[in-house]
Amino acid sequence: MSQHGQSFMRGTLVLSVAAFINRILGFISGMYIARVLGAEGIGILMMAHPLVPLVITITELGLPVAISKLVAEAHARGERMKVRRILHVSLAVTGFLSIALTTITLLGSEWIASILLSDQRAYYAMLAITPIAPIVAVSAVLKGYFRGVQQMKTIAASDVLEHTVQIACVLALVHLLLPYGVAYAAAGAMAASVISEMISLLFLVTSYKLFGESRMPGETWASHLKQGRSTLGELLQIGLPTTGHGIIHSLYSTFQPLLITTSLALAGVGTALATKQFGMLAGYAFPLLFMPSFITQSLSTALIPAIGEAAANKNSLLIHERMNQALNLGLLIGAPATVILYEWATPLTTLVYNAPEAGLLLKILAPMFFLHYFDAPLHAILLGLGRAQATLWNYVIATAFKAVTIYILGSQMGIVGVAYGIGIGIVIQTLLNFYSISNSIGFYWNIRPYVKVGISMLLMAISGHWIYQYVTSHGMPEVWCVTTSIVCSLFLYFAALVFTGTLTWKSSRHRFSIPW
């Protein structure tokens, strides 16, 4: 492997490890917040949060992706001045836009709250989280620079630091403000995110001063901005096409709480109960569903340039090989995750959140969410093939269908209908991405591995259910019942994969391989 390839793989591994640590830290933080605030407080948090991603998406303009690409090219050519100009222009644009939009949001906060917040108790949490936008925007620019110069350890360290500080601040602020009411405690949890992002930004700035490009003679901010028109054009040419997807996603996320609570109101659910049910769905079920996906997300980050390189060389065989590897990994991860989340839905929500009623929502979503573990690799493959427009339209169609389904089913079936609507949206988006790839390069599906994994899933589900019932009947504590049954069923799942030849052990490389 070339030195560049080794550097790329090391960077991918570092980001994957950091993503795993952050997912665990975030899960611990979310579990504490969920237990202290309850479903109603989580609902308030979820209602207050979606406006900020929209502001961040607009201010970033897709620049972090463009920065990493242009910085990498300029750095390879030794153009230090251009690297600093890219950074200065990006900071100026994102800094100005984020401060302006954040100021407008704060000044119009009461009007925005009257439109978007079905529960006005979320107003203080919305105010607390709003200042995070300029911090995140500047951090994203600096992270784009560090990706461009292949300093992945800096990004990983900043992310871990951010989540560590967030846990400490959440513990302190929620405990301090809870006596004043759940609305103030939710605002404290949001303020903890702002503080942790600020600490992470200070770390990135310090790292840049220590390890970044040194200042050139005669260099000033004014000179960079005067000569930065062409640089801004290059940045926007790459960044703007990726912004549309983010804006639509942020807009939908902003209005989704209102859509859900409105549909629940039509079903006869009161405001307080609707907020509680939304909190169970977004704050309890979703974190468990998204927990295993950090592996496929890390894979997708590496998959975009891998597919792009193969497409540029017109190597269709390599494209299909990498696509199959990605989908097979998604299958191996998604299959046991789906069984666990379905079979142990109520015990998991009871142990983690002390909310057994959320188990039904998790059980409804788990089978449909199985396709989500394929969606991130499929999305990355389309981007690598240069089909960004297809991913955008697929997302628009799936989101529109999801919104309509949530409204119709939610108004008829309550929160259960909302869960079905969200799951159906995930299924449609994944199938549309499958269809787009098939139209682009064809899709050759070997059904044998999927049958073998399906049999292994069935064995895992049956054995897990029997083992859980057995240990429960013998009076073991619930945490040990769940842990023992899951571990034993996972062992049988992987044993079945090895027995059927789906996984093989190659002693020469000392690792498992997937001979598909």
mmCIF file of N, CA, C and O in Angstrom, residues 205-270:
data_model
loop_
_atom_site.group_PDB
_atom_site.id
_atom_site.type_symbol
_atom_site.label_atom_id
_atom_site.label_comp_id
_atom_site.label_asym_id
_atom_site.label_seq_id
_atom_site.Cartn_x
_atom_site.Cartn_y
_atom_site.Cartn_z
ATOM 1 N N VAL A 205 -8.484 25.930 17.452
ATOM 2 C CA VAL A 205 -7.730 27.167 17.194
ATOM 3 C C VAL A 205 -6.303 27.030 17.715
ATOM 4 O O VAL A 205 -5.333 27.407 17.035
ATOM 5 N N THR A 206 -6.162 26.499 18.930
ATOM 6 C CA THR A 206 -4.822 26.298 19.512
ATOM 7 C C THR A 206 -3.997 25.333 18.657
ATOM 8 O O THR A 206 -2.806 25.560 18.409
ATOM 9 N N SER A 207 -4.623 24.263 18.193
ATOM 10 C CA SER A 207 -3.929 23.287 17.354
ATOM 11 C C SER A 207 -3.479 23.920 16.046
ATOM 12 O O SER A 207 -2.373 23.640 15.555
ATOM 13 N N TYR A 208 -4.325 24.776 15.482
ATOM 14 C CA TYR A 208 -3.936 25.436 14.232
ATOM 15 C C TYR A 208 -2.754 26.372 14.453
ATOM 16 O O TYR A 208 -1.835 26.436 13.627
ATOM 17 N N LYS A 209 -2.775 27.103 15.565
ATOM 18 C CA LYS A 209 -1.667 28.015 15.849
ATOM 19 C C LYS A 209 -0.360 27.251 16.061
ATOM 20 O O LYS A 209 0.725 27.736 15.713
ATOM 21 N N LEU A 210 -0.453 26.058 16.633
ATOM 22 C CA LEU A 210 0.743 25.266 16.907
ATOM 23 C C LEU A 210 1.227 24.492 15.683
ATOM 24 O O LEU A 210 2.432 24.403 15.424
ATOM 25 N N PHE A 211 0.289 23.939 14.906
ATOM 26 C CA PHE A 211 0.679 23.022 13.835
ATOM 27 C C PHE A 211 0.237 23.469 12.448
ATOM 28 O O PHE A 211 0.576 22.810 11.454
ATOM 29 N N GLY A 212 -0.513 24.581 12.349
ATOM 30 C CA GLY A 212 -1.015 25.019 11.058
ATOM 31 C C GLY A 212 0.024 25.755 10.236
ATOM 32 O O GLY A 212 1.199 25.873 10.615
ATOM 33 N N GLU A 213 -0.433 26.264 9.105
ATOM 34 C CA GLU A 213 0.461 26.991 8.212
ATOM 35 C C GLU A 213 0.924 28.284 8.889
ATOM 36 O O GLU A 213 0.127 29.046 9.440
ATOM 37 N N SER A 214 2.216 28.523 8.848
ATOM 38 C CA SER A 214 2.758 29.744 9.455
ATOM 39 C C SER A 214 2.432 30.955 8.590
ATOM 40 O O SER A 214 2.252 30.849 7.381
ATOM 41 N N ARG A 215 2.392 32.112 9.215
ATOM 42 C CA ARG A 215 2.031 33.337 8.515
ATOM 43 C C ARG A 215 3.144 33.755 7.565
ATOM 44 O O ARG A 215 4.325 33.720 7.906
ATOM 45 N N MET A 216 2.739 34.157 6.344
ATOM 46 C CA MET A 216 3.703 34.563 5.323
ATOM 47 C C MET A 216 4.008 36.062 5.457
ATOM 48 O O MET A 216 3.190 36.837 5.967
ATOM 49 N N PRO A 217 5.185 36.509 5.003
ATOM 50 C CA PRO A 217 5.544 37.942 5.073
ATOM 51 C C PRO A 217 4.550 38.802 4.290
ATOM 52 O O PRO A 217 4.201 38.489 3.151
ATOM 53 N N GLY A 218 4.099 39.894 4.900
ATOM 54 C CA GLY A 218 3.186 40.818 4.243
ATOM 55 C C GLY A 218 1.750 40.341 4.159
ATOM 56 O O GLY A 218 0.911 40.975 3.514
ATOM 57 N N GLU A 219 1.463 39.256 4.831
ATOM 58 C CA GLU A 219 0.121 38.675 4.756
ATOM 59 C C GLU A 219 -0.813 39.370 5.741
ATOM 60 O O GLU A 219 -0.480 39.563 6.905
ATOM 61 N N THR A 220 -2.013 39.754 5.271
ATOM 62 C CA THR A 220 -3.037 40.350 6.128
ATOM 63 C C THR A 220 -4.403 39.785 5.737
ATOM 64 O O THR A 220 -4.575 39.234 4.647
ATOM 65 N N TRP A 221 -5.365 39.952 6.626
ATOM 66 C CA TRP A 221 -6.729 39.519 6.317
ATOM 67 C C TRP A 221 -7.251 40.272 5.094
ATOM 68 O O TRP A 221 -7.898 39.691 4.217
ATOM 69 N N ALA A 222 -6.966 41.580 5.050
ATOM 70 C CA ALA A 222 -7.461 42.397 3.940
ATOM 71 C C ALA A 222 -6.916 41.900 2.601
ATOM 72 O O ALA A 222 -7.646 41.830 1.603
ATOM 73 N N SER A 223 -5.622 41.546 2.557
ATOM 74 C CA SER A 223 -5.038 41.077 1.296
ATOM 75 C C SER A 223 -5.673 39.765 0.848
ATOM 76 O O SER A 223 -5.914 39.546 -0.338
ATOM 77 N N HIS A 224 -5.947 38.884 1.798
ATOM 78 C CA HIS A 224 -6.581 37.614 1.450
ATOM 79 C C HIS A 224 -7.983 37.844 0.891
ATOM 80 O O HIS A 224 -8.375 37.220 -0.108
ATOM 81 N N LEU A 225 -8.737 38.719 1.528
ATOM 82 C CA LEU A 225 -10.112 38.943 1.096
ATOM 83 C C LEU A 225 -10.172 39.671 -0.245
ATOM 84 O O LEU A 225 -11.058 39.400 -1.070
ATOM 85 N N LYS A 226 -9.227 40.602 -0.478
ATOM 86 C CA LYS A 226 -9.200 41.303 -1.762
ATOM 87 C C LYS A 226 -8.902 40.347 -2.917
ATOM 88 O O LYS A 226 -9.432 40.497 -4.017
ATOM 89 N N GLN A 227 -8.029 39.395 -2.670
ATOM 90 C CA GLN A 227 -7.636 38.456 -3.718
ATOM 91 C C GLN A 227 -8.412 37.142 -3.638
ATOM 92 O O GLN A 227 -8.070 36.177 -4.328
ATOM 93 N N GLY A 228 -9.448 37.141 -2.815
ATOM 94 C CA GLY A 228 -10.131 35.875 -2.538
ATOM 95 C C GLY A 228 -11.364 35.613 -3.366
ATOM 96 O O GLY A 228 -12.059 34.622 -3.121
ATOM 97 N N ARG A 229 -11.666 36.475 -4.368
ATOM 98 C CA ARG A 229 -12.890 36.261 -5.145
ATOM 99 C C ARG A 229 -12.838 34.941 -5.909
ATOM 100 O O ARG A 229 -13.808 34.179 -5.922
ATOM 101 N N SER A 230 -11.718 34.667 -6.546
ATOM 102 C CA SER A 230 -11.605 33.406 -7.298
ATOM 103 C C SER A 230 -11.624 32.206 -6.350
ATOM 104 O O SER A 230 -12.199 31.152 -6.665
ATOM 105 N N THR A 231 -10.995 32.371 -5.187
ATOM 106 C CA THR A 231 -11.009 31.288 -4.193
ATOM 107 C C THR A 231 -12.423 31.011 -3.706
ATOM 108 O O THR A 231 -12.832 29.848 -3.564
ATOM 109 N N LEU A 232 -13.201 32.087 -3.462
ATOM 110 C CA LEU A 232 -14.588 31.921 -3.045
ATOM 111 C C LEU A 232 -15.393 31.213 -4.128
ATOM 112 O O LEU A 232 -16.231 30.358 -3.834
ATOM 113 N N GLY A 233 -15.110 31.563 -5.405
ATOM 114 C CA GLY A 233 -15.798 30.892 -6.508
ATOM 115 C C GLY A 233 -15.511 29.400 -6.527
ATOM 116 O O GLY A 233 -16.414 28.584 -6.741
ATOM 117 N N GLU A 234 -14.248 29.024 -6.296
ATOM 118 C CA GLU A 234 -13.889 27.602 -6.246
ATOM 119 C C GLU A 234 -14.600 26.898 -5.101
ATOM 120 O O GLU A 234 -15.092 25.768 -5.256
ATOM 121 N N LEU A 235 -14.641 27.557 -3.951
ATOM 122 C CA LEU A 235 -15.288 26.956 -2.784
ATOM 123 C C LEU A 235 -16.786 26.740 -3.024
ATOM 124 O O LEU A 235 -17.323 25.675 -2.737
ATOM 125 N N LEU A 236 -17.452 27.760 -3.558
ATOM 126 C CA LEU A 236 -18.896 27.659 -3.766
ATOM 127 C C LEU A 236 -19.246 26.674 -4.868
ATOM 128 O O LEU A 236 -20.304 26.030 -4.829
ATOM 129 N N GLN A 237 -18.373 26.549 -5.859
ATOM 130 C CA GLN A 237 -18.621 25.612 -6.945
ATOM 131 C C GLN A 237 -18.718 24.177 -6.425
ATOM 132 O O GLN A 237 -19.484 23.368 -6.928
ATOM 133 N N ILE A 238 -17.934 23.884 -5.414
ATOM 134 C CA ILE A 238 -17.972 22.555 -4.819
ATOM 135 C C ILE A 238 -19.011 22.489 -3.700
ATOM 136 O O ILE A 238 -19.720 21.487 -3.540
ATOM 137 N N GLY A 239 -19.111 23.569 -2.912
ATOM 138 C CA GLY A 239 -19.927 23.532 -1.710
ATOM 139 C C GLY A 239 -21.426 23.646 -1.928
ATOM 140 O O GLY A 239 -22.202 22.971 -1.253
ATOM 141 N N LEU A 240 -21.848 24.491 -2.878
ATOM 142 C CA LEU A 240 -23.279 24.743 -3.044
ATOM 143 C C LEU A 240 -24.088 23.502 -3.417
ATOM 144 O O LEU A 240 -25.205 23.335 -2.901
ATOM 145 N N PRO A 241 -23.596 22.639 -4.325
ATOM 146 C CA PRO A 241 -24.405 21.452 -4.653
ATOM 147 C C PRO A 241 -24.702 20.555 -3.458
ATOM 148 O O PRO A 241 -25.705 19.843 -3.448
ATOM 149 N N THR A 242 -23.828 20.562 -2.454
ATOM 150 C CA THR A 242 -24.064 19.718 -1.273
ATOM 151 C C THR A 242 -24.939 20.412 -0.228
ATOM 152 O O THR A 242 -25.322 19.785 0.764
ATOM 153 N N THR A 243 -25.236 21.695 -0.452
ATOM 154 C CA THR A 243 -25.999 22.450 0.538
ATOM 155 C C THR A 243 -27.491 22.174 0.447
ATOM 156 O O THR A 243 -28.195 22.202 1.458
ATOM 157 N N GLY A 244 -27.991 21.915 -0.779
ATOM 158 C CA GLY A 244 -29.421 21.709 -0.971
ATOM 159 C C GLY A 244 -29.966 20.584 -0.116
ATOM 160 O O GLY A 244 -31.012 20.727 0.539
ATOM 161 N N HIS A 245 -29.244 19.467 -0.101
ATOM 162 C CA HIS A 245 -29.673 18.328 0.710
ATOM 163 C C HIS A 245 -29.735 18.710 2.181
ATOM 164 O O HIS A 245 -30.707 18.382 2.891
ATOM 165 N N GLY A 246 -28.701 19.426 2.636
ATOM 166 C CA GLY A 246 -28.655 19.822 4.044
ATOM 167 C C GLY A 246 -29.768 20.783 4.415
ATOM 168 O O GLY A 246 -30.342 20.689 5.509
ATOM 169 N N ILE A 247 -30.094 21.728 3.511
ATOM 170 C CA ILE A 247 -31.155 22.695 3.802
ATOM 171 C C ILE A 247 -32.506 21.998 3.904
ATOM 172 O O ILE A 247 -33.298 22.255 4.822
ATOM 173 N N ILE A 248 -32.771 21.095 2.956
ATOM 174 C CA ILE A 248 -34.048 20.380 2.985
ATOM 175 C C ILE A 248 -34.147 19.528 4.247
ATOM 176 O O ILE A 248 -35.196 19.480 4.907
ATOM 177 N N HIS A 249 -33.049 18.862 4.588
ATOM 178 C CA HIS A 249 -33.040 18.047 5.803
ATOM 179 C C HIS A 249 -33.287 18.909 7.040
ATOM 180 O O HIS A 249 -34.070 18.536 7.931
ATOM 181 N N SER A 250 -32.637 20.063 7.089
ATOM 182 C CA SER A 250 -32.789 20.948 8.247
ATOM 183 C C SER A 250 -34.201 21.526 8.314
ATOM 184 O O SER A 250 -34.782 21.649 9.399
ATOM 185 N N LEU A 251 -34.753 21.905 7.154
ATOM 186 C CA LEU A 251 -36.117 22.432 7.132
ATOM 187 C C LEU A 251 -37.108 21.388 7.621
ATOM 188 O O LEU A 251 -37.992 21.678 8.426
ATOM 189 N N TYR A 252 -36.939 20.163 7.129
ATOM 190 C CA TYR A 252 -37.845 19.107 7.580
ATOM 191 C C TYR A 252 -37.682 18.843 9.075
ATOM 192 O O TYR A 252 -38.668 18.685 9.800
ATOM 193 N N SER A 253 -36.422 18.804 9.547
ATOM 194 C CA SER A 253 -36.175 18.566 10.967
ATOM 195 C C SER A 253 -36.762 19.677 11.825
ATOM 196 O O SER A 253 -37.211 19.440 12.955
ATOM 197 N N THR A 254 -36.766 20.909 11.290
ATOM 198 C CA THR A 254 -37.330 22.039 12.017
ATOM 199 C C THR A 254 -38.832 21.898 12.198
ATOM 200 O O THR A 254 -39.382 22.176 13.269
ATOM 201 N N PHE A 255 -39.519 21.447 11.141
ATOM 202 C CA PHE A 255 -40.978 21.375 11.187
ATOM 203 C C PHE A 255 -41.505 20.001 11.613
ATOM 204 O O PHE A 255 -42.701 19.856 11.845
ATOM 205 N N GLN A 256 -40.609 18.997 11.707
ATOM 206 C CA GLN A 256 -41.070 17.660 12.070
ATOM 207 C C GLN A 256 -41.746 17.621 13.439
ATOM 208 O O GLN A 256 -42.817 16.997 13.570
ATOM 209 N N PRO A 257 -41.189 18.263 14.500
ATOM 210 C CA PRO A 257 -41.900 18.233 15.787
ATOM 211 C C PRO A 257 -43.307 18.811 15.692
ATOM 212 O O PRO A 257 -44.250 18.261 16.277
ATOM 213 N N LEU A 258 -43.452 19.901 14.933
ATOM 214 C CA LEU A 258 -44.774 20.511 14.776
ATOM 215 C C LEU A 258 -45.702 19.588 13.992
ATOM 216 O O LEU A 258 -46.885 19.452 14.320
ATOM 217 N N LEU A 259 -45.157 18.949 12.960
ATOM 218 C CA LEU A 259 -45.951 18.010 12.163
ATOM 219 C C LEU A 259 -46.439 16.854 13.020
ATOM 220 O O LEU A 259 -47.624 16.465 12.957
ATOM 221 N N ILE A 260 -45.553 16.305 13.842
ATOM 222 C CA ILE A 260 -45.916 15.156 14.665
ATOM 223 C C ILE A 260 -46.936 15.543 15.728
ATOM 224 O O ILE A 260 -47.951 14.852 15.915
ATOM 225 N N THR A 261 -46.684 16.640 16.438
ATOM 226 C CA THR A 261 -47.606 17.047 17.499
ATOM 227 C C THR A 261 -48.966 17.453 16.927
ATOM 228 O O THR A 261 -49.998 17.236 17.562
ATOM 229 N N THR A 262 -48.973 18.022 15.711
ATOM 230 C CA THR A 262 -50.245 18.379 15.069
ATOM 231 C C THR A 262 -51.041 17.127 14.716
ATOM 232 O O THR A 262 -52.260 17.060 14.940
ATOM 233 N N SER A 263 -50.363 16.130 14.158
ATOM 234 C CA SER A 263 -51.051 14.881 13.816
ATOM 235 C C SER A 263 -51.561 14.185 15.074
ATOM 236 O O SER A 263 -52.652 13.596 15.070
ATOM 237 N N LEU A 264 -50.790 14.260 16.154
ATOM 238 C CA LEU A 264 -51.234 13.662 17.413
ATOM 239 C C LEU A 264 -52.434 14.413 17.982
ATOM 240 O O LEU A 264 -53.337 13.805 18.573
ATOM 241 N N ALA A 265 -52.436 15.741 17.807
ATOM 242 C CA ALA A 265 -53.583 16.525 18.275
ATOM 243 C C ALA A 265 -54.856 16.117 17.537
ATOM 244 O O ALA A 265 -55.937 16.034 18.135
ATOM 245 N N LEU A 266 -54.742 15.848 16.234
ATOM 246 C CA LEU A 266 -55.894 15.395 15.460
ATOM 247 C C LEU A 266 -56.366 14.026 15.928
ATOM 248 O O LEU A 266 -57.534 13.669 15.748
ATOM 249 N N ALA A 267 -55.454 13.257 16.511
ATOM 250 C CA ALA A 267 -55.818 11.949 17.044
ATOM 251 C C ALA A 267 -56.393 12.056 18.454
ATOM 252 O O ALA A 267 -56.704 11.032 19.079
ATOM 253 N N GLY A 268 -56.491 13.298 18.965
ATOM 254 C CA GLY A 268 -57.076 13.510 20.280
ATOM 255 C C GLY A 268 -56.094 13.494 21.427
ATOM 256 O O GLY A 268 -56.490 13.386 22.591
ATOM 257 N N VAL A 269 -54.797 13.631 21.111
ATOM 258 C CA VAL A 269 -53.770 13.630 22.151
ATOM 259 C C VAL A 269 -53.497 15.066 22.592
ATOM 260 O O VAL A 269 -53.272 15.947 21.752
ATOM 261 N N GLY A 270 -53.497 15.316 23.911
ATOM 262 C CA GLY A 270 -53.248 16.651 24.437
ATOM 263 C C GLY A 270 -51.800 17.084 24.258
ATOM 264 O O GLY A 270 -50.915 16.265 23.956
#
